[in-house]
Coordinates of C-alpha atoms and ligand atoms in Angstrom, one line a residue:
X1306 CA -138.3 106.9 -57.6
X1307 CA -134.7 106.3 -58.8
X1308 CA -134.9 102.6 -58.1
X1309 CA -138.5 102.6 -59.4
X1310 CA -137.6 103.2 -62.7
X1311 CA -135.1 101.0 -63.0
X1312 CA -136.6 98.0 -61.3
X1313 CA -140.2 97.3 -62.4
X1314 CA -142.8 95.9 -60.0
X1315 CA -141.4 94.3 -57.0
X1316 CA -143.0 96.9 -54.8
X1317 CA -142.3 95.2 -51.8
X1318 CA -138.8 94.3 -52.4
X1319 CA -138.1 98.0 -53.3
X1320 CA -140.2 99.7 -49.8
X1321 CA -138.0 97.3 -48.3
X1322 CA -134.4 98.0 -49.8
X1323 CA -135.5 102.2 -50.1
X1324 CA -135.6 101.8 -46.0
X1325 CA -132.6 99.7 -45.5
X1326 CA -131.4 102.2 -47.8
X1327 CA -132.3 104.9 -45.2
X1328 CA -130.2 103.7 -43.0
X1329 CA -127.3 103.3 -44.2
X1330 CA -127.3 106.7 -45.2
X1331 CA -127.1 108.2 -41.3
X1332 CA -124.7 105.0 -41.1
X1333 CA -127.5 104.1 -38.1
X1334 CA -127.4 100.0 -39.5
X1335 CA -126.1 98.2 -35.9
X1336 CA -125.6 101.3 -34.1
X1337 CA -128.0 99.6 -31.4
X1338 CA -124.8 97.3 -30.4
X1339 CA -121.8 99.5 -30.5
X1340 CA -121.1 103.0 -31.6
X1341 CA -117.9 102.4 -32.9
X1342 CA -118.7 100.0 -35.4
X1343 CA -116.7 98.6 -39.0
X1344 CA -120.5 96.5 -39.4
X1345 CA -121.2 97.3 -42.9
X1346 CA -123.3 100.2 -44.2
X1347 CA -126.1 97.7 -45.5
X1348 CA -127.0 93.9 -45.7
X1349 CA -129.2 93.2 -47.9
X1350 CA -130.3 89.0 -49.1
X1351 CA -132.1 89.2 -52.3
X1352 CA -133.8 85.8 -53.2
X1353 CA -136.4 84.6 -55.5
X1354 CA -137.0 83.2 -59.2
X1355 CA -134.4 83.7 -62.0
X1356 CA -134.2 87.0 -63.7
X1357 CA -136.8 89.1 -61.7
X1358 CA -134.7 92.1 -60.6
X1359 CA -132.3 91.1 -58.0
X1360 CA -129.0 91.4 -60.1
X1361 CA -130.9 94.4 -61.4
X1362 CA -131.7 96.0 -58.1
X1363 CA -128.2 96.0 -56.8
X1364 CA -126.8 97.7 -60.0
X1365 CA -129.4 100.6 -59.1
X1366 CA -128.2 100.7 -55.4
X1367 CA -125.0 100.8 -56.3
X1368 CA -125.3 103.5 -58.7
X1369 CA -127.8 105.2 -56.1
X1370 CA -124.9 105.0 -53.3
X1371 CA -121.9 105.7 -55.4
X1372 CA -122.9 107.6 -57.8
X1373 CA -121.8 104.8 -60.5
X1374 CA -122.4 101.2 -61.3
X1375 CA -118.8 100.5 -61.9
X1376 CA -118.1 100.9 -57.5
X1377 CA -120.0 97.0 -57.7
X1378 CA -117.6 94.0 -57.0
X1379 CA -119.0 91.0 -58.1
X1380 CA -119.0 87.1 -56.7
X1381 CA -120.1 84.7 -58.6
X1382 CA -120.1 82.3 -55.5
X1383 CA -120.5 78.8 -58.0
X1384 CA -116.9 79.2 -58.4
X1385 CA -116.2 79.4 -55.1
X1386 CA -117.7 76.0 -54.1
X1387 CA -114.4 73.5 -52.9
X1388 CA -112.9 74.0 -49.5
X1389 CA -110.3 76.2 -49.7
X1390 CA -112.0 78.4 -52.0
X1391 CA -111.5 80.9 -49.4
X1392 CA -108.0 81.4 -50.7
X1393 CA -109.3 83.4 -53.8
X1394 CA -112.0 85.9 -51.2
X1395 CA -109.1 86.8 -48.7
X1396 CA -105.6 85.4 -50.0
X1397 CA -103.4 82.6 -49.3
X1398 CA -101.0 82.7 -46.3
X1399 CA -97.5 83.0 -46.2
X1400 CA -95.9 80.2 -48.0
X1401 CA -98.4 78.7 -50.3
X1402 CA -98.8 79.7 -53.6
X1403 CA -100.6 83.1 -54.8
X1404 CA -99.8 84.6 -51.5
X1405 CA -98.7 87.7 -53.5
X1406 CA -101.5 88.2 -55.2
X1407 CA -103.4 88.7 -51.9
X1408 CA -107.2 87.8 -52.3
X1409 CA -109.3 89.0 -55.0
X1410 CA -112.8 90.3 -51.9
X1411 CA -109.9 92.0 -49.6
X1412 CA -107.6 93.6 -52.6
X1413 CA -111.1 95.1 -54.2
X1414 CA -112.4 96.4 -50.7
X1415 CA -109.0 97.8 -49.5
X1416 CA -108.9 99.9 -53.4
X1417 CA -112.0 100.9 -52.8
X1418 CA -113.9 101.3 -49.5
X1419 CA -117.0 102.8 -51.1
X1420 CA -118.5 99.5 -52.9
X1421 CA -121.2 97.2 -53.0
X1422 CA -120.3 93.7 -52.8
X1423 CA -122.6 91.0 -54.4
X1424 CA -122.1 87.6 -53.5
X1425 CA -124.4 86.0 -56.1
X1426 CA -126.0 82.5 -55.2
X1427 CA -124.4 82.7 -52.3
X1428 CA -126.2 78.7 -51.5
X1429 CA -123.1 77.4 -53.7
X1430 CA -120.4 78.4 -51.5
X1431 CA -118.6 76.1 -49.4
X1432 CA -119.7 76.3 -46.1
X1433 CA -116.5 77.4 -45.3
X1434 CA -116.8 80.7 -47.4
X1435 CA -119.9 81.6 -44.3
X1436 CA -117.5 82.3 -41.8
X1437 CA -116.4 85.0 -44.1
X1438 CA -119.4 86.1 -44.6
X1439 CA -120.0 86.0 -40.3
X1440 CA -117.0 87.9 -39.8
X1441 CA -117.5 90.6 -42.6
X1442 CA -121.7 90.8 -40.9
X1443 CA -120.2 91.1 -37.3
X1444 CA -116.8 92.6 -37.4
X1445 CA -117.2 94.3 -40.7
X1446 CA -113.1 93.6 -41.2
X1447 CA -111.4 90.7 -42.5
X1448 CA -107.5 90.2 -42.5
X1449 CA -106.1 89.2 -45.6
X1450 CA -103.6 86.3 -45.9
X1451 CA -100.9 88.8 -46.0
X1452 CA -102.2 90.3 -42.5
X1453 CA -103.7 93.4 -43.6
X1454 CA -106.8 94.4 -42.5
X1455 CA -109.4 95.6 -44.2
X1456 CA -112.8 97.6 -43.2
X1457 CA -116.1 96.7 -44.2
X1458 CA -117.7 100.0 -42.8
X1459 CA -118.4 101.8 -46.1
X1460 CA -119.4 98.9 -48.1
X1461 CA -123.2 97.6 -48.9
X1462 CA -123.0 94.2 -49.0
X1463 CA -125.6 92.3 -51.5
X1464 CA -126.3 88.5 -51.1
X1465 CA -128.4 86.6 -53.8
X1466 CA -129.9 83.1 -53.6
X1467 CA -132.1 81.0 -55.5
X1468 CA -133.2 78.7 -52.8
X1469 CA -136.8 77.6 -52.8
X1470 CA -137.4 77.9 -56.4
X1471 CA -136.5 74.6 -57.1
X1472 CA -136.6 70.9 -55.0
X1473 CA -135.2 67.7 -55.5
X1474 CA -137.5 65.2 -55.5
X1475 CA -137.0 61.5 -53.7
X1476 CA -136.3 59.9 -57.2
X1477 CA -133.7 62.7 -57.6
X1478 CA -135.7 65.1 -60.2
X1479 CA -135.5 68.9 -60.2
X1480 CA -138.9 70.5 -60.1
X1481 CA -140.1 74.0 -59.3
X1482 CA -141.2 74.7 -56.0
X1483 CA -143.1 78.0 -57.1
X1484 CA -144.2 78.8 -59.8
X1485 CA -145.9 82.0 -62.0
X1486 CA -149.5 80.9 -61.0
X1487 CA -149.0 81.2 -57.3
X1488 CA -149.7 84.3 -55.7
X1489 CA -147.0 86.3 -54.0
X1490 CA -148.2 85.0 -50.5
X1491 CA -147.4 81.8 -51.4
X1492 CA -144.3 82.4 -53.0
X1493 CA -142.4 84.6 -50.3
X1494 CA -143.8 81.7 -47.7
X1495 CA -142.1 78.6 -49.6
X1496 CA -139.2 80.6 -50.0
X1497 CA -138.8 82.3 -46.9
X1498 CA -139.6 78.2 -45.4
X1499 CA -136.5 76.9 -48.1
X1500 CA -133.9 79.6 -47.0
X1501 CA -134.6 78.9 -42.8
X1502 CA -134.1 75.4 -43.6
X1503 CA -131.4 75.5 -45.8
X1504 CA -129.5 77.4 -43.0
X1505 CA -131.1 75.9 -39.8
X1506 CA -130.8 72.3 -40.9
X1507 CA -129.1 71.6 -44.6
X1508 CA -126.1 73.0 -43.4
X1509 CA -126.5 74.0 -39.4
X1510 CA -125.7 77.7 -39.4
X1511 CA -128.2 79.2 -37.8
X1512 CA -125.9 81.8 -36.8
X1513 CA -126.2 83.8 -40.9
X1514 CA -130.0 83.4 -40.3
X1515 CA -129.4 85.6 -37.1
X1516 CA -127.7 88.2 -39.1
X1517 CA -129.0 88.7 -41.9
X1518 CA -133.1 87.6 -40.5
X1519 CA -134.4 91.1 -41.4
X1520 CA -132.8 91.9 -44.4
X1521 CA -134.3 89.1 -46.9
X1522 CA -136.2 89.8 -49.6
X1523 CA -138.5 87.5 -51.7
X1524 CA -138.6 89.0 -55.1
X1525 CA -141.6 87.8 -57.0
X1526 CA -142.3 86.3 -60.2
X1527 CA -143.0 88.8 -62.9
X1528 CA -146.4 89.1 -63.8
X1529 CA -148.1 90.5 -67.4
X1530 CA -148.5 93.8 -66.2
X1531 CA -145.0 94.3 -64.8
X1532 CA -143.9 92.0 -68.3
X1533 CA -145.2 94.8 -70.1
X1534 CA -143.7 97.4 -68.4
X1535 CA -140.2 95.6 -69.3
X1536 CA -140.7 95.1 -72.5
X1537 CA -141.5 98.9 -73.1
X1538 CA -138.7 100.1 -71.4
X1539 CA -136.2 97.3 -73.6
X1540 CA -137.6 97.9 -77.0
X1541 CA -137.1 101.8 -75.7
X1542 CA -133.6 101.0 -75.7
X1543 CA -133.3 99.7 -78.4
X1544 CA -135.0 102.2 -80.6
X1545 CA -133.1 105.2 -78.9
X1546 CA -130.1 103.7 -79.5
X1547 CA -130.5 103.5 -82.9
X1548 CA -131.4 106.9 -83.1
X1549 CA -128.4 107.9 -80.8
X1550 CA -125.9 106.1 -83.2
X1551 CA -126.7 105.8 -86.5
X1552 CA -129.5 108.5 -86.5
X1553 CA -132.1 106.5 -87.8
X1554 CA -135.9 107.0 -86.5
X1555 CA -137.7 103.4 -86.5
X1556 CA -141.5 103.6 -86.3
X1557 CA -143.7 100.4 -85.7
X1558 CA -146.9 100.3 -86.9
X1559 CA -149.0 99.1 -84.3
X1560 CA -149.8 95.2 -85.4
X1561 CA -146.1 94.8 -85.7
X1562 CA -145.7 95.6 -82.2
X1563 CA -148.2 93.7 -80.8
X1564 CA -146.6 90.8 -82.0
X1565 CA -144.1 91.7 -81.0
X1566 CA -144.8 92.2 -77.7
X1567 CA -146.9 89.0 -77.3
X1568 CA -144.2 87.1 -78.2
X1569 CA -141.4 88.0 -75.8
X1570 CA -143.9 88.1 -73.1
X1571 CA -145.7 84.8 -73.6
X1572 CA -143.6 83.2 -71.5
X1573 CA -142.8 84.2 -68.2
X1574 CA -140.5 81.7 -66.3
X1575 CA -137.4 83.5 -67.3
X1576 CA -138.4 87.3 -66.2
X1577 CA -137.2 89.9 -67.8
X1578 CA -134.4 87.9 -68.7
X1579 CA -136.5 85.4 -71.3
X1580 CA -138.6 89.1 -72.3
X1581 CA -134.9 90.5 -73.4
X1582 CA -134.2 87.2 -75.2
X1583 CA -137.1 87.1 -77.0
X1584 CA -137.2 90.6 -78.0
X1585 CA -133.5 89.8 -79.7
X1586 CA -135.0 87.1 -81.6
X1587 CA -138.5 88.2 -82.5
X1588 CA -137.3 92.2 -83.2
X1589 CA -133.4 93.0 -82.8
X1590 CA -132.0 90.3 -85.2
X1591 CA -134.7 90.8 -88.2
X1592 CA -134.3 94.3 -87.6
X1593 CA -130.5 93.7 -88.0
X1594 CA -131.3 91.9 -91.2
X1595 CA -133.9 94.4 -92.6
X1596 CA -131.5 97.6 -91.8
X1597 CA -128.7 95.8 -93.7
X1598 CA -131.1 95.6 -96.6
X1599 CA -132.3 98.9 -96.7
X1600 CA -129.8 100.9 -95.8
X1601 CA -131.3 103.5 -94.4
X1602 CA -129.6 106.8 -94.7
X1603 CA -128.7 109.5 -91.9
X1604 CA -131.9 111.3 -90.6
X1605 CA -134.1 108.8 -92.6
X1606 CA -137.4 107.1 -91.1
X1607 CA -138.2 103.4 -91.2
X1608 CA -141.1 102.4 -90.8
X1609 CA -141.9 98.3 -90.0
X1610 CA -145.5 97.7 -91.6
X1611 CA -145.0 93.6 -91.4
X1612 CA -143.8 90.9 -89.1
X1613 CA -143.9 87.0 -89.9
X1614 CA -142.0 83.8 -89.4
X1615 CA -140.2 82.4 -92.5
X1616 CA -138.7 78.7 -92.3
X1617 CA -139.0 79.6 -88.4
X1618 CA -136.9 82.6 -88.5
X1619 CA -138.9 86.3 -87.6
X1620 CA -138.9 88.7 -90.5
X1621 CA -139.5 91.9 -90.4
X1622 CA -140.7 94.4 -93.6
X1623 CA -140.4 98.0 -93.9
X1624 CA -140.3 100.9 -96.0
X1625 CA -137.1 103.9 -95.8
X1626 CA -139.0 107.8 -96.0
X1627 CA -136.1 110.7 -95.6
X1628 CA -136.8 113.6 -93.3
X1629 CA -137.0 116.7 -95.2
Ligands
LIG952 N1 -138.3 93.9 -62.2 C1 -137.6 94.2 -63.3 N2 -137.6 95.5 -63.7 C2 -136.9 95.8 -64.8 N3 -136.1 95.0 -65.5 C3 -136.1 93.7 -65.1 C4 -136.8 93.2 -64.0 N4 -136.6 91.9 -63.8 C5 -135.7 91.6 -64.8 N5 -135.4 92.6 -65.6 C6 -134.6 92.6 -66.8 O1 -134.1 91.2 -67.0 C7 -132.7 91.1 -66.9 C8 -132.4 90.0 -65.9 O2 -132.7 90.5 -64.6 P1 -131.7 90.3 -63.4 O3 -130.3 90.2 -63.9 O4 -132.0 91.4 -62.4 O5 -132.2 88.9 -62.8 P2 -131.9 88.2 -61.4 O6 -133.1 88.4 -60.6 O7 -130.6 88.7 -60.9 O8 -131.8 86.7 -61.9 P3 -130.8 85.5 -61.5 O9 -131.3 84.9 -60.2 O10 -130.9 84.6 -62.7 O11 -129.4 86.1 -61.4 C9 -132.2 92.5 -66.5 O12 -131.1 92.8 -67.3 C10 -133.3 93.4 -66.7 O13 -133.2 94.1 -67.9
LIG953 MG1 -128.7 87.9 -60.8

């Protein structure tokens, strides 16, 4: 439920994390090899298209596990993409340069055990980063450059990938491989089919599809309904917060916010990210502009009776009543 309300739609991608979820709560994830075990808690590898809840999802784990979002290490793994990349995850060794500074993965882990750790498009990495990512899945320790070890054991570890939603074709273009108006089916199997090959053949480590086989997760595309959903739940935030901090009340009439929400959920191939973006020009920046015109007082009710585009710029129009 907690996860639910966060992350909309995506049923199967949430049945699927509540239960690895599970069990790493009875710490039962790779008991079947060894009891004494530093494996970590949870592995989970979220792909899919952009901006459809993985980021999102691992914020809610983390806050469900930890009891804050702020226990969430983040790697952006683009900038760990040259050889010795490494260097910055676990430290250099004695006599090269930044060997003090140990590495950034081993320093967060050994300050604090309790984590989740999200290696985000993890298909940038240098090759050489996997056998990090092998020994942290297997051993669940790493030793820094300095020599000291650390434990994986309470730590959930997040991978995110973007494989399979986009292909190169022969004359070198980038076009989508899935796309809004396949069904699910389709678009777990072409991704699922672009992340065994990226492993088995692209770059011959068939060993990380091994470990972490079980634990992927197709996220799907998000689709009007769930759109809607979003978009409720953003504009929400936006009116509470308005109430929170400057205690004014903002009430749409209702042909305001249906344009509204057509427009930041006419277009789809951005997720929630391209909803949020469009709400911000379509609704947050002319409400910016109208407030400043009005100014409103303390306790006072606005209510937004028009909506149009002026010189291709959203405008909103409103009228200020006071509470008495
Ligand atoms: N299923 C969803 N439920 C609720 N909010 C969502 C959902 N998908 C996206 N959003 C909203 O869109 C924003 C972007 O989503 P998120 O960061 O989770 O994308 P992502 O899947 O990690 O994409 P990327 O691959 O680009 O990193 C979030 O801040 C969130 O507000
Ligand atoms: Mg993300």
């Amino acid at each position: 439920k907690f996860i639910k309300r966060r992350v909309k739609g995506q049923d199967l991608a949430v049945r699927k994390s509540v239960s690895i979820l599970k069990r790493a709560f009875f710490n039962l994830s790779g008991s079947q090899y060894s009891r004494v075990s530093n494996r970590p808690k949870g592995v989970l590898f979220l792909a899919g298209p952009t901006g459809v809840g993985k980021t999102e999802l691992a914020k809610a784990i983390t806050e469900l596990l930890f009891g804050s979002e702020t226990s969430y290490i983040r790697f952006d793994m683009s900038e760990f993409s040259h050889e010795h990349s490494d260097q910055r995850l676990i430290g250099a060794p004695p006599g090269y340069v930044g060997y003090d500074v140990g590495g950034e993965l081993t320093n967060a882990i050994k300050q604090n055990p309790f984590s989740v750790v999200l290696f985000d498009e993890i298909e940038k990495a240098h090759p050489k980063i996997l056998d990090i990512f092998l020994q942290i899945l297997d051993d669940g320790r790493l030793t820094s450059g300095r020599g000291e070890t650390v434990y994986f054991s309470e730590a959930f570890i997040i991978f995110t990938s973007n494989l399979g939603i986009y292909e190169i074709t022969p004359e070198g273009r980038k076009i989508q491989r899935v796309n809004p108006d396949m069904p699910y089916t389709e678009v777990s199997k072409r991704v699922m089919e672009a992340i065994e090959d990226y492993f088995k053949f692209k770059i011959s480590r068939p060993e990380i599809l091994n470990r972490i086989g079980e634990n992927i997760i197709v996220f799907d595309f998000i689709r009007p309904d769930v759109a809607t959903e979003i978009f409720e739940k953003m504009l929400s935030n936006v009116l509470i917060k308005l109430k929170e901090s400057h205690k004014i009340t903002i009430n749409l009439e209702d042909k305001v916010r249906n344009v509204i929400r057509e427009e930041s959920c006419k277009d789809l191939t951005m997720g929630g990210r391209g909803i949020g973006n469009k709400l911000e020009e379509v609704f947050i920046n002319p409400l910016s502009e109208l407030l400043f015109e009005l100014m409103p007082p303390k306790n006072s009710v606005v209510i937004i009776n028009d909506i149009f585009k002026e010189n291709n710029v959203w405008k909103l129009k409103g009228t200020v009543h006071s509470i008495k």
